[in-house]
Coordinates of C-alpha atoms in Angstrom, one line a residue:
Chain M
X1 CA 0.0 0.0 0.0
X2 CA 2.6 2.4 1.2
X3 CA 5.0 1.4 -1.6
X4 CA 2.3 1.8 -4.3
X5 CA 1.6 5.2 -2.9
X6 CA 5.3 6.0 -3.2
X7 CA 5.4 4.7 -6.7
X8 CA 2.4 6.8 -7.7
X9 CA 4.1 9.9 -6.2
X10 CA 7.3 9.2 -8.1
X11 CA 5.3 8.7 -11.3
X12 CA 3.6 12.0 -10.8
X13 CA 6.9 13.7 -10.1
X14 CA 8.4 12.2 -13.2
X15 CA 5.5 13.3 -15.4
X16 CA 5.7 16.8 -13.8
X17 CA 9.5 16.9 -14.5
X18 CA 9.1 15.8 -18.1
X19 CA 6.4 18.5 -18.7
X20 CA 8.6 21.1 -17.1
X21 CA 11.7 20.2 -19.1
X22 CA 9.6 19.8 -22.3
X23 CA 8.1 23.3 -21.8
X24 CA 11.6 24.6 -21.0
X25 CA 12.9 23.1 -24.3
X26 CA 10.0 24.3 -26.3
X27 CA 10.4 27.8 -25.0
X28 CA 14.0 27.9 -26.1
X29 CA 13.9 26.1 -29.4
X30 CA 13.5 29.2 -31.4
X31 CA 16.2 31.0 -29.5
X32 CA 19.7 29.7 -30.0
X33 CA 21.7 28.9 -26.8
X34 CA 25.2 30.1 -26.8
X35 CA 27.9 29.0 -24.3
X36 CA 30.7 31.4 -23.5
X37 CA 33.6 29.6 -22.0
X38 CA 36.4 31.9 -20.7
X39 CA 39.6 31.7 -18.9
X40 CA 40.3 32.9 -15.4
X41 CA 37.5 35.0 -13.8
X42 CA 40.1 36.1 -11.4
X43 CA 41.4 38.3 -14.2
X44 CA 40.0 41.7 -14.7
X45 CA 40.2 41.2 -18.4
X46 CA 37.9 38.3 -18.5
X47 CA 35.5 39.8 -16.0
X48 CA 35.2 42.8 -18.3
X49 CA 34.7 40.3 -21.2
X50 CA 31.9 38.5 -19.3
X51 CA 30.1 41.6 -18.3
X52 CA 30.2 42.9 -21.8
X53 CA 28.7 39.7 -23.1
X54 CA 26.0 39.8 -20.4
X55 CA 25.1 43.4 -21.2
X56 CA 24.9 42.4 -24.9
X57 CA 22.6 39.5 -24.2
X58 CA 20.3 41.6 -22.0
X59 CA 20.0 44.2 -24.7
X60 CA 18.9 41.5 -27.2
X61 CA 17.3 38.9 -24.9
X62 CA 14.9 37.9 -27.7
X63 CA 17.7 36.8 -30.0
X64 CA 19.7 34.3 -27.9
X65 CA 20.4 32.7 -24.5
X66 CA 23.8 33.0 -22.9
X67 CA 25.5 30.5 -20.6
X68 CA 28.8 32.1 -19.4
X69 CA 31.4 29.9 -17.6
X70 CA 34.9 30.5 -16.5
X71 CA 37.7 28.6 -14.8
X72 CA 39.5 29.2 -11.5
X73 CA 42.8 30.3 -13.0
X74 CA 44.4 30.3 -16.4
X75 CA 46.2 27.1 -15.7
X76 CA 43.1 25.0 -15.0
X77 CA 43.0 23.4 -18.5
X78 CA 41.3 20.1 -17.6
X79 CA 38.4 22.0 -15.9
X80 CA 37.9 24.0 -19.1
X81 CA 37.8 20.8 -21.1
X82 CA 35.1 19.5 -18.7
X83 CA 33.1 22.6 -19.2
X84 CA 33.1 22.1 -23.0
X85 CA 32.0 18.5 -22.5
X86 CA 29.2 19.7 -20.3
X87 CA 28.1 22.2 -22.9
X88 CA 28.1 19.4 -25.6
X89 CA 26.0 17.3 -23.3
X90 CA 23.5 20.2 -22.8
X91 CA 23.2 20.5 -26.5
X92 CA 23.9 24.2 -26.9
X93 CA 23.8 25.6 -30.4
X94 CA 27.2 27.4 -30.3
X95 CA 30.3 27.6 -28.1
X96 CA 32.4 30.7 -28.0
X97 CA 35.7 29.8 -26.3
X98 CA 38.8 31.6 -25.0
X99 CA 41.0 28.5 -24.7
X100 CA 43.3 28.3 -21.7
X101 CA 45.7 26.2 -23.7
X102 CA 46.0 26.5 -27.5
X103 CA 46.7 22.8 -28.0
X104 CA 44.9 20.8 -25.3
X105 CA 41.5 22.3 -26.2
X106 CA 41.5 21.4 -29.9
X107 CA 40.3 17.8 -29.4
X108 CA 37.3 18.7 -27.3
X109 CA 36.4 21.5 -29.7
X110 CA 36.5 19.0 -32.5
X111 CA 34.1 16.8 -30.6
X112 CA 31.7 19.8 -30.3
X113 CA 31.9 20.4 -34.0
X114 CA 31.2 16.7 -34.7
X115 CA 28.1 17.1 -32.5
X116 CA 26.9 19.8 -34.8
X117 CA 27.8 22.7 -32.6
X118 CA 29.1 25.9 -34.0
X119 CA 32.5 26.7 -32.3
X120 CA 34.1 30.2 -32.4
X121 CA 37.5 30.7 -31.0
X122 CA 38.2 34.1 -29.3
X123 CA 41.1 35.8 -27.4
X124 CA 43.7 33.1 -27.5
X125 CA 44.2 31.4 -30.8
X126 CA 44.0 27.6 -31.1
X127 CA 47.2 26.1 -32.5
X128 CA 47.1 26.0 -36.3
X129 CA 49.2 22.9 -36.5
X130 CA 47.0 20.8 -34.2
X131 CA 43.9 22.0 -35.9
X132 CA 45.3 20.9 -39.2
X133 CA 46.3 17.5 -37.8
X134 CA 42.8 16.9 -36.4
X135 CA 41.3 18.1 -39.7
X136 CA 39.1 20.7 -38.2
X137 CA 38.6 24.3 -39.0
X138 CA 37.5 26.7 -36.2
X139 CA 37.2 30.4 -37.0
X140 CA 39.2 32.7 -34.8
X141 CA 37.7 36.1 -33.9
X142 CA 40.1 38.3 -31.9
X143 CA 42.8 40.9 -31.9
X144 CA 46.3 40.6 -33.3
X145 CA 48.4 40.8 -30.1
X146 CA 51.6 41.1 -32.0
X147 CA 50.4 44.1 -34.0
X148 CA 49.0 45.7 -30.8
X149 CA 52.3 45.3 -29.0
X150 CA 54.2 46.6 -32.0
X151 CA 52.0 49.8 -32.0
X152 CA 52.8 50.3 -28.3
X153 CA 56.5 49.6 -28.9
X154 CA 56.6 52.1 -31.8
X155 CA 55.0 54.8 -29.7
X156 CA 57.8 54.3 -27.1
X157 CA 60.5 54.0 -29.7
X158 CA 59.5 57.4 -31.2
X159 CA 60.6 59.0 -28.0
X160 CA 64.0 57.3 -27.9
X161 CA 67.1 57.4 -29.9
X162 CA 68.7 54.6 -32.0
X163 CA 70.8 52.3 -29.9
X164 CA 69.1 53.1 -26.6
X165 CA 68.9 50.1 -24.2
X166 CA 65.4 48.8 -23.3
X167 CA 64.0 45.9 -21.4
X168 CA 61.0 43.7 -22.2
X169 CA 58.9 42.2 -19.3
X170 CA 57.2 39.2 -20.7
X171 CA 54.0 37.4 -19.6
X172 CA 53.7 33.7 -18.9
X173 CA 56.1 32.2 -21.5
X174 CA 53.7 29.3 -22.3
X175 CA 50.8 31.6 -23.3
X176 CA 50.3 32.3 -27.0
X177 CA 49.4 36.0 -26.4
X178 CA 52.5 36.5 -24.2
X179 CA 54.7 35.3 -27.0
X180 CA 52.9 37.4 -29.5
X181 CA 53.3 40.5 -27.4
X182 CA 57.0 39.9 -26.9
X183 CA 57.4 39.4 -30.6
X184 CA 55.5 42.7 -31.3
X185 CA 57.7 44.6 -28.8
X186 CA 60.8 43.1 -30.5
X187 CA 59.5 44.0 -34.0
X188 CA 59.2 47.7 -32.8
X189 CA 62.6 47.7 -31.2
X190 CA 64.3 46.1 -34.2
X191 CA 62.6 48.6 -36.6
X192 CA 63.8 51.5 -34.5
X193 CA 67.2 50.1 -33.8
X194 CA 66.7 49.9 -30.0
X195 CA 68.9 47.5 -28.0
X196 CA 66.9 44.9 -26.0
X197 CA 69.4 44.3 -23.2
X198 CA 67.1 42.2 -21.0
X199 CA 63.9 40.2 -21.6
X200 CA 62.5 38.2 -18.7
X201 CA 59.1 36.7 -17.9
X202 CA 57.2 38.0 -14.9
X203 CA 54.2 35.8 -15.4
X204 CA 51.7 38.7 -15.7
X205 CA 52.3 39.5 -12.0
X206 CA 52.8 43.0 -10.5
X207 CA 55.0 41.9 -7.6
X208 CA 57.2 39.7 -9.8
X209 CA 57.6 42.4 -12.4
X210 CA 58.6 44.8 -9.5
X211 CA 61.4 42.5 -8.4
X212 CA 62.6 41.9 -12.0
X213 CA 62.6 45.5 -13.0
X214 CA 64.5 46.5 -9.8
X215 CA 67.2 44.0 -10.7
X216 CA 67.3 45.0 -14.4
X217 CA 67.8 48.7 -13.7
X218 CA 70.6 47.9 -11.3
X219 CA 72.4 45.8 -13.8
X220 CA 71.7 48.1 -16.7
X221 CA 71.5 51.6 -15.2
X222 CA 71.3 53.2 -18.7
X223 CA 68.0 51.6 -19.6
X224 CA 65.5 53.9 -21.3
X225 CA 62.3 51.9 -21.4
X226 CA 60.5 48.9 -19.9
X227 CA 58.0 47.4 -22.3
X228 CA 55.6 45.2 -20.2
X229 CA 53.3 42.6 -21.7
X230 CA 50.4 43.7 -19.4
X231 CA 49.3 46.6 -17.3
X232 CA 49.7 44.8 -13.9
X233 CA 53.4 44.3 -14.7
X234 CA 53.6 47.9 -15.8
X235 CA 52.3 49.0 -12.4
X236 CA 55.1 46.9 -10.8
X237 CA 57.6 48.4 -13.0
X238 CA 56.5 52.0 -12.2
X239 CA 56.8 51.2 -8.5
X240 CA 60.3 49.8 -8.9
X241 CA 61.4 52.9 -10.9
X242 CA 59.9 55.2 -8.3
X243 CA 61.8 53.4 -5.5
X244 CA 65.0 53.8 -7.5
X245 CA 64.3 57.5 -8.3
X246 CA 64.3 56.7 -12.0
X247 CA 60.7 57.5 -12.9
X248 CA 61.7 60.4 -15.1
X249 CA 64.4 58.7 -17.0
X250 CA 62.7 55.4 -17.9
X251 CA 59.5 55.1 -20.1
X252 CA 57.1 52.4 -19.1
X253 CA 54.5 50.8 -21.4
X254 CA 51.8 48.2 -20.7
X255 CA 49.0 46.3 -22.5
X256 CA 45.2 45.9 -21.8
X257 CA 44.2 49.4 -20.6
X258 CA 42.9 48.3 -17.2
X259 CA 41.2 50.8 -14.9
X260 CA 44.2 51.0 -12.5
X261 CA 46.5 52.5 -15.0
X262 CA 44.2 55.4 -16.1
X263 CA 45.7 57.8 -13.5
X264 CA 49.2 56.9 -14.4
X265 CA 48.6 57.3 -18.1
X266 CA 47.2 60.8 -17.4
X267 CA 50.3 61.6 -15.4
X268 CA 52.6 60.2 -18.0
X269 CA 54.2 57.6 -15.7
X270 CA 52.9 55.0 -18.1
X271 CA 53.4 56.3 -21.6
X272 CA 51.3 53.8 -23.6
X273 CA 49.1 50.8 -23.4
X274 CA 46.9 48.9 -25.8
X275 CA 43.1 48.4 -25.6
X276 CA 41.7 45.3 -27.2
X277 CA 38.2 46.2 -26.1
X278 CA 37.7 43.3 -23.7
X279 CA 34.1 44.2 -23.2
X280 CA 33.5 43.8 -27.0
X281 CA 35.7 40.7 -27.5
X282 CA 33.2 38.1 -26.4
X283 CA 30.4 40.1 -28.1
X284 CA 32.3 39.9 -31.4
X285 CA 32.5 36.1 -31.0
X286 CA 28.8 35.8 -30.1
X287 CA 27.6 37.9 -33.0
X288 CA 29.8 35.9 -35.3
X289 CA 28.4 32.6 -33.9
X290 CA 24.9 34.0 -34.4
X291 CA 25.7 35.0 -38.0
X292 CA 27.0 31.5 -38.7
X293 CA 23.8 29.9 -37.1
X294 CA 21.6 32.1 -39.3
X295 CA 23.7 31.0 -42.3
X296 CA 24.7 34.6 -43.1
X297 CA 28.4 33.8 -43.2
X298 CA 30.8 31.0 -43.7
X299 CA 33.4 30.4 -41.0
X300 CA 36.6 32.4 -41.5
X301 CA 39.0 34.2 -39.2
X302 CA 38.0 37.8 -38.3
X303 CA 40.4 40.3 -36.8
X304 CA 39.1 42.7 -34.1
X305 CA 40.6 46.1 -33.4
X306 CA 43.5 46.8 -31.0
X307 CA 44.0 50.5 -30.2
X308 CA 47.0 52.4 -28.9
X309 CA 46.1 54.3 -25.7
X310 CA 48.3 57.2 -24.7
X311 CA 47.7 60.4 -22.7
X312 CA 46.7 62.1 -26.0
X313 CA 44.1 59.5 -27.0
X314 CA 42.7 59.4 -23.4
X315 CA 41.4 62.9 -23.7
X316 CA 39.3 62.2 -26.7
X317 CA 39.2 58.5 -25.7
X318 CA 35.6 57.8 -25.0
X319 CA 34.2 58.6 -28.4
X320 CA 37.1 56.9 -30.1
X321 CA 36.5 53.6 -28.2
X322 CA 32.8 53.7 -28.9
X323 CA 33.4 54.3 -32.6
X324 CA 35.7 51.2 -32.9
X325 CA 33.2 49.2 -30.8
X326 CA 30.4 50.0 -33.2
X327 CA 32.6 49.3 -36.2
X328 CA 33.3 45.8 -34.8
Chain J
X1 CA 73.7 38.2 27.5
X2 CA 77.3 37.4 26.3
X3 CA 76.3 33.7 26.2
X4 CA 73.2 34.4 24.2
X5 CA 75.2 36.6 21.8
X6 CA 77.8 34.0 21.3
X7 CA 75.2 31.4 20.8
X8 CA 73.5 33.5 18.1
X9 CA 76.8 34.0 16.3
X10 CA 77.6 30.3 16.5
X11 CA 74.2 29.3 15.4
X12 CA 74.1 31.8 12.5
X13 CA 77.6 31.2 11.2
X14 CA 76.6 28.7 8.6
X15 CA 73.9 31.0 7.2
X16 CA 76.3 34.0 7.2
X17 CA 78.7 31.8 5.2
X18 CA 76.0 30.9 2.6
X19 CA 75.0 34.6 2.4
X20 CA 78.6 35.7 1.9
X21 CA 79.2 33.1 -0.7
X22 CA 76.1 34.2 -2.7
X23 CA 77.1 37.9 -2.5
X24 CA 80.7 37.2 -3.7
X25 CA 79.4 34.9 -6.4
X26 CA 76.9 37.4 -7.8
X27 CA 79.5 40.2 -7.4
X28 CA 81.8 38.2 -9.7
X29 CA 79.4 37.3 -12.4
X30 CA 77.5 40.6 -12.7
X31 CA 78.7 44.1 -13.3
X32 CA 76.7 46.0 -10.8
X33 CA 75.8 43.7 -8.0
X34 CA 78.3 45.4 -5.6
X35 CA 76.5 48.6 -5.6
X36 CA 74.4 50.8 -3.4
X37 CA 71.4 50.3 -5.7
X38 CA 71.4 46.6 -5.1
X39 CA 71.5 47.1 -1.3
X40 CA 68.7 49.7 -1.6
X41 CA 66.7 47.3 -3.8
X42 CA 67.0 44.5 -1.3
X43 CA 66.2 46.7 1.7
X44 CA 63.2 48.0 -0.3
X45 CA 62.0 44.5 -1.2
X46 CA 62.4 42.3 1.9
X47 CA 60.1 44.0 4.5
X48 CA 56.9 42.3 3.5
X49 CA 58.5 38.8 3.2
X50 CA 60.3 39.4 6.5
X51 CA 57.2 40.3 8.4
X52 CA 55.4 37.2 7.0
X53 CA 58.4 35.0 7.8
X54 CA 58.4 36.1 11.5
X55 CA 54.8 34.9 11.8
X56 CA 55.7 31.7 10.0
X57 CA 58.6 31.1 12.4
X58 CA 56.2 31.1 15.3
X59 CA 53.8 28.8 13.5
X60 CA 56.5 26.3 12.7
X61 CA 57.9 26.5 16.2
X62 CA 54.6 25.1 17.5
X63 CA 54.8 22.4 14.8
X64 CA 52.0 24.0 12.8
X65 CA 52.0 25.4 9.3
X66 CA 50.2 28.4 7.8
X67 CA 49.6 28.0 4.0
X68 CA 47.2 31.0 3.9
X69 CA 49.6 33.9 4.4
X70 CA 49.9 34.8 0.7
X71 CA 46.1 34.8 0.2
X72 CA 45.5 36.7 3.5
X73 CA 48.1 39.3 2.3
X74 CA 46.1 39.7 -0.9
X75 CA 42.8 39.9 0.9
X76 CA 44.0 42.4 3.5
X77 CA 45.6 44.4 0.8
X78 CA 42.4 44.3 -1.3
X79 CA 40.5 45.7 1.7
X80 CA 43.0 48.4 2.1
X81 CA 42.9 49.2 -1.6
X82 CA 39.1 49.3 -1.8
X83 CA 38.9 51.5 1.4
X84 CA 41.4 54.0 0.0
X85 CA 40.8 54.0 -3.7
X86 CA 37.1 53.3 -4.0
X87 CA 35.6 54.5 -0.7
X88 CA 38.1 57.3 -0.3
X89 CA 38.7 56.7 3.4
X90 CA 41.5 58.4 5.2
X91 CA 44.6 56.3 5.7
X92 CA 44.3 55.4 9.5
X93 CA 40.9 53.7 9.4
X94 CA 41.8 52.0 6.1
X95 CA 44.9 50.5 7.8
X96 CA 42.8 49.4 10.8
X97 CA 40.3 47.7 8.4
X98 CA 43.2 46.0 6.7
X99 CA 44.8 44.8 9.9
X100 CA 41.5 43.6 11.2
X101 CA 41.0 41.5 8.1
X102 CA 44.2 39.7 8.7
X103 CA 43.6 39.2 12.4
X104 CA 40.1 37.8 11.5
X105 CA 41.5 35.3 9.0
X106 CA 44.2 34.3 11.5
X107 CA 41.6 33.9 14.3
X108 CA 39.4 31.7 12.0
X109 CA 42.5 29.6 11.2
X110 CA 43.4 29.2 14.9
X111 CA 39.9 28.7 16.2
X112 CA 39.0 26.0 13.7
X113 CA 42.4 24.2 14.2
X114 CA 41.9 24.3 18.0
X115 CA 38.2 23.6 18.3
X116 CA 38.1 20.5 16.1
X117 CA 41.7 19.5 16.7
X118 CA 42.4 19.6 12.9
X119 CA 45.8 19.7 11.2
X120 CA 46.6 23.3 10.5
X121 CA 47.8 22.2 7.0
X122 CA 44.3 21.5 5.9
X123 CA 42.6 24.4 7.7
X124 CA 45.0 26.9 6.3
X125 CA 44.8 25.3 2.9
X126 CA 41.1 26.0 3.0
X127 CA 41.8 29.6 4.0
X128 CA 44.3 29.9 1.1
X129 CA 41.4 29.3 -1.3
X130 CA 38.7 31.2 0.6
X131 CA 40.8 34.3 1.3
X132 CA 41.9 34.4 -2.4
X133 CA 38.3 34.2 -3.5
X134 CA 37.3 36.9 -1.1
X135 CA 40.1 39.1 -2.4
X136 CA 38.6 38.8 -5.9
X137 CA 35.2 39.5 -4.6
X138 CA 36.0 42.8 -2.7
X139 CA 38.0 44.1 -5.7
X140 CA 35.7 42.6 -8.4
X141 CA 39.0 41.2 -9.7
X142 CA 40.3 44.7 -10.5
X143 CA 43.7 45.9 -9.4
X144 CA 43.1 49.0 -7.2
X145 CA 45.5 51.8 -7.9
X146 CA 46.0 53.7 -4.7
X147 CA 48.8 56.1 -5.5
X148 CA 49.7 59.0 -3.2
X149 CA 47.9 58.3 0.1
X150 CA 49.8 55.0 0.6
X151 CA 53.1 56.1 -1.0
X152 CA 53.7 58.3 2.0
X153 CA 54.4 55.1 4.0
X154 CA 57.0 53.8 1.6
X155 CA 58.7 57.3 1.3
X156 CA 58.8 58.0 5.0
X157 CA 62.0 57.0 6.9
X158 CA 64.7 57.7 9.4
X159 CA 68.4 58.2 8.6
X160 CA 67.8 57.1 5.0
X161 CA 66.2 53.8 6.0
X162 CA 62.7 53.4 4.8
X163 CA 59.8 53.1 7.3
X164 CA 58.7 49.6 6.1
X165 CA 62.2 48.3 6.7
X166 CA 62.2 49.9 10.2
X167 CA 58.8 48.3 11.0
X168 CA 60.0 44.9 9.7
X169 CA 63.2 45.1 11.7
X170 CA 61.4 46.1 14.8
X171 CA 59.1 43.1 14.4
X172 CA 62.1 40.9 14.0
X173 CA 63.5 42.2 17.3
X174 CA 60.2 41.9 19.1
X175 CA 59.7 38.4 17.7
X176 CA 63.1 37.2 18.8
X177 CA 62.6 38.7 22.3
X178 CA 59.2 37.1 22.6
X179 CA 60.5 33.7 21.5
X180 CA 63.6 33.6 23.7
X181 CA 62.8 35.8 26.7
X182 CA 59.1 35.5 27.6
X183 CA 56.8 33.0 29.1
X184 CA 54.8 32.9 25.9
X185 CA 58.0 32.1 24.0
X186 CA 58.7 29.2 26.2
X187 CA 55.1 28.0 25.9
X188 CA 55.4 28.0 22.1
X189 CA 58.6 26.0 22.2
X190 CA 57.0 23.6 24.7
X191 CA 53.9 23.1 22.6
X192 CA 56.1 22.5 19.5
X193 CA 58.4 20.0 21.3
X194 CA 55.6 17.9 22.8
X195 CA 52.0 19.3 23.0
X196 CA 50.8 16.6 25.4
X197 CA 53.6 17.0 27.9
X198 CA 53.2 20.8 27.7
X199 CA 49.5 20.5 28.4
X200 CA 50.1 18.2 31.4
X201 CA 52.7 20.7 32.7
X202 CA 50.0 23.3 32.8
X203 CA 50.7 25.2 29.5
X204 CA 47.5 26.6 28.0
X205 CA 48.2 24.8 24.7
X206 CA 44.9 25.7 23.0
X207 CA 45.4 29.4 23.8
X208 CA 49.0 29.3 22.6
X209 CA 47.9 27.7 19.3
X210 CA 45.1 30.2 18.7
X211 CA 47.4 33.2 19.5
X212 CA 50.1 32.0 17.2
X213 CA 47.7 31.8 14.2
X214 CA 46.2 35.2 15.1
X215 CA 49.7 36.6 15.1
X216 CA 50.5 35.0 11.8
X217 CA 47.3 36.5 10.2
X218 CA 47.9 39.9 11.7
X219 CA 51.5 39.9 10.5
X220 CA 50.3 38.9 7.0
X221 CA 48.1 42.1 7.0
X222 CA 51.0 44.2 8.2
X223 CA 52.9 42.8 5.3
X224 CA 49.9 43.8 3.1
X225 CA 50.2 47.4 4.1
X226 CA 53.9 47.4 3.3
X227 CA 53.4 45.6 0.1
X228 CA 50.7 48.0 -1.1
X229 CA 52.8 50.9 -0.1
X230 CA 55.7 49.6 -2.2
X231 CA 53.4 48.9 -5.3
X232 CA 51.2 52.0 -4.8
X233 CA 48.4 49.5 -5.7
X234 CA 46.5 46.5 -4.4
X235 CA 46.4 43.5 -6.8
X236 CA 44.1 40.7 -5.8
X237 CA 46.4 38.3 -7.7
X238 CA 49.4 39.2 -5.5
X239 CA 51.1 37.0 -2.9
X240 CA 50.7 33.7 -4.7
X241 CA 53.4 31.4 -3.4
X242 CA 54.5 33.7 -0.6
X243 CA 53.7 31.0 1.9
X244 CA 56.3 28.7 0.3
X245 CA 58.9 31.5 0.2
X246 CA 58.3 32.2 3.9
X247 CA 58.5 28.6 4.8
X248 CA 61.7 28.2 2.8
X249 CA 63.2 31.3 4.6
X250 CA 62.2 30.0 8.0
X251 CA 63.6 26.5 7.4
X252 CA 66.8 27.9 5.9
X253 CA 67.0 29.8 9.2
X254 CA 67.2 26.4 11.0
X255 CA 63.7 26.4 12.5
X256 CA 62.5 22.8 12.6
X257 CA 59.4 21.8 10.7
X258 CA 58.8 19.4 13.5
X259 CA 58.5 22.3 15.9
X260 CA 60.1 23.0 19.3
X261 CA 63.1 24.8 17.9
X262 CA 63.5 28.1 16.0
X263 CA 65.1 31.5 15.8
X264 CA 63.6 34.7 14.4
X265 CA 67.0 36.2 13.9
X266 CA 68.0 33.3 11.7
X267 CA 64.8 33.6 9.8
X268 CA 66.0 37.1 9.0
X269 CA 69.1 35.6 7.5
X270 CA 67.0 33.1 5.6
X271 CA 64.9 35.9 4.1
X272 CA 68.1 37.8 3.1
X273 CA 69.5 34.7 1.4
X274 CA 66.4 34.3 -0.7
X275 CA 66.3 38.0 -1.5
X276 CA 70.0 38.1 -2.5
X277 CA 69.5 35.0 -4.6
X278 CA 66.5 36.3 -6.5
X279 CA 68.0 39.7 -7.1
X280 CA 71.3 38.3 -8.2
X281 CA 69.7 35.9 -10.6
X282 CA 67.7 38.7 -12.2
X283 CA 70.9 40.9 -12.5
X284 CA 72.7 37.9 -14.0
X285 CA 69.9 37.8 -16.6
X286 CA 69.1 34.1 -15.8
X287 CA 66.1 32.8 -17.6
X288 CA 63.1 31.6 -15.7
X289 CA 63.8 27.8 -15.7
X290 CA 67.4 28.4 -14.5
X291 CA 66.1 30.7 -11.8
X292 CA 63.8 28.1 -10.4
X293 CA 66.3 25.3 -10.5
X294 CA 69.0 27.4 -8.8
X295 CA 66.6 28.7 -6.1
X296 CA 65.4 25.2 -5.3
X297 CA 69.0 23.9 -5.1
X298 CA 70.2 26.8 -2.9
X299 CA 67.3 26.3 -0.5
X300 CA 68.3 22.7 0.0
X301 CA 72.0 23.4 0.0
X302 CA 71.6 26.1 2.7
X303 CA 69.8 23.6 5.0
X304 CA 72.5 21.0 4.4
X305 CA 75.3 23.5 5.2
X306 CA 73.5 24.4 8.4
X307 CA 73.0 20.8 9.4
X308 CA 76.8 20.1 9.2
X309 CA 77.7 23.3 11.0
X310 CA 75.3 22.4 13.8
X311 CA 76.8 18.9 14.0
X312 CA 80.3 20.1 14.2
X313 CA 79.4 22.9 16.6
X314 CA 77.7 20.4 19.0
X315 CA 74.8 22.7 19.5
X316 CA 72.1 20.2 18.7
X317 CA 71.2 19.5 22.3
X318 CA 69.0 22.5 22.8
X319 CA 65.3 22.5 23.4
X320 CA 63.7 19.6 21.5
X321 CA 67.1 19.0 19.7

């Protein structure tokens, strides 16, 4: 008696659940579901990216649904692979991904493609060789970090003389964008005939960059500029120069245009940084995925803007950034 | 006093030797290591690590471990940064909020460890995660640029020595005095040597444990003030791996991981050895993998040198030997 009662209850519950899920599904079938999978949410850059995507979705809630996910830190590659697998299991229509590792994520992205899901790669480019090996084409939508770093480097070089010694403070050496930025800085230095006397990784960290720059300016007192692969490290460099009383003789440049450097840019303590429009980056990817889903476009790579930010551009900055955002 | 002085000298000779070797070595392979700038850089850079290492010495003396100091530094710094940069508080209440945060984290570490008799390893590992998360939360993952209000601390000083260094040095002196000349110090050594025996002899062991973790948390937040002053900014990502650096410095200084034995003065030398090493390697232009391999090797080598010197000096028979 009791067990039959229980059975009936369970049955009713099952039916109710099925109805709810069915309704849930029916409601969303006309609206594509897009998964945004990012790297570290501990990083201001990705926070900005996520917020930009959420705002975009809110503004056009009738066009698509957004599932945004991130991992603990940029090294948690296996967790990111799990996230992609979960999204495949959920049957999303498109995945927009900023891969934590350019090689390890290729296999799972291929699985998503095989399951009929549109995959768009943003921010950190998947390795071309591995993609070719797996026989899969995934469009990349994002900025050219090398070109951006070169612009920053050229702005610094314009204020220096040929043969001046400079230092490069690199990001994490295993990250694709860190390598691209270093290469971009080197391009600018080579073109202007600057002498790169030191190039060391500080793993994107302010405190580490501070230690490294302190050491470098002691060993190379004549140094004229420190080109840093992100703004956090530029902050560390500025602190090191201030402590050594060399703030006026060494130019510091960064990358990313985070809020913390705005004041320093205005004061000229950081001479240049690059803005890759983090808030628009995921949006570019999402809009591209939507276009592919509508059949408006065939998958191909798409470059997004990277803008040089200096004290001069800051003054007329807001309208400039908006204009580029609209263009993208 | 003469006895104590001689004992310190005898105890520290191995470390001084390692330090001198490093200085000479880097002096030979780089052009500018023997310079006032290098000295200035090191003096400028060690105060935060030093303050953390003093707290860590106490924790290791009672046979505990505190893995959360790096995260607690980041969280306290984040609170300081948000109070100053976003809420525009004056400096004194912001510093109080910062120190309170560290003290609170330390109290939680200590209270949980004592109440449920848990290994401090696991409790502070939990705090390492939680405090880091909280740091991201209060800053919304954004580096807080503080600028002028906090720079005053880094710029202040007496006789050309910066205020942060003076504070850190004072904390070392107080720490050593507490450890070797007070009842609380003897309690710590007793708890570390054998907690059960200590308890039976009437040492308030739970109180001692709780206090030590509170001190460690508080010192991590003092380090946060110094750190933020040096950087003019509060970065929620900062301090990753500081706990391991502090533990390395303390162990190089001859404090036993098994507890019951330790010296704050020797921890100071341990911090100096690591600072000289890191600075020298940057100046020598060593690449990242080389730096890590050399640092690891020197940490172990320093402990080995110290071991042999202790053996030959016949000084192993001290408390808890």
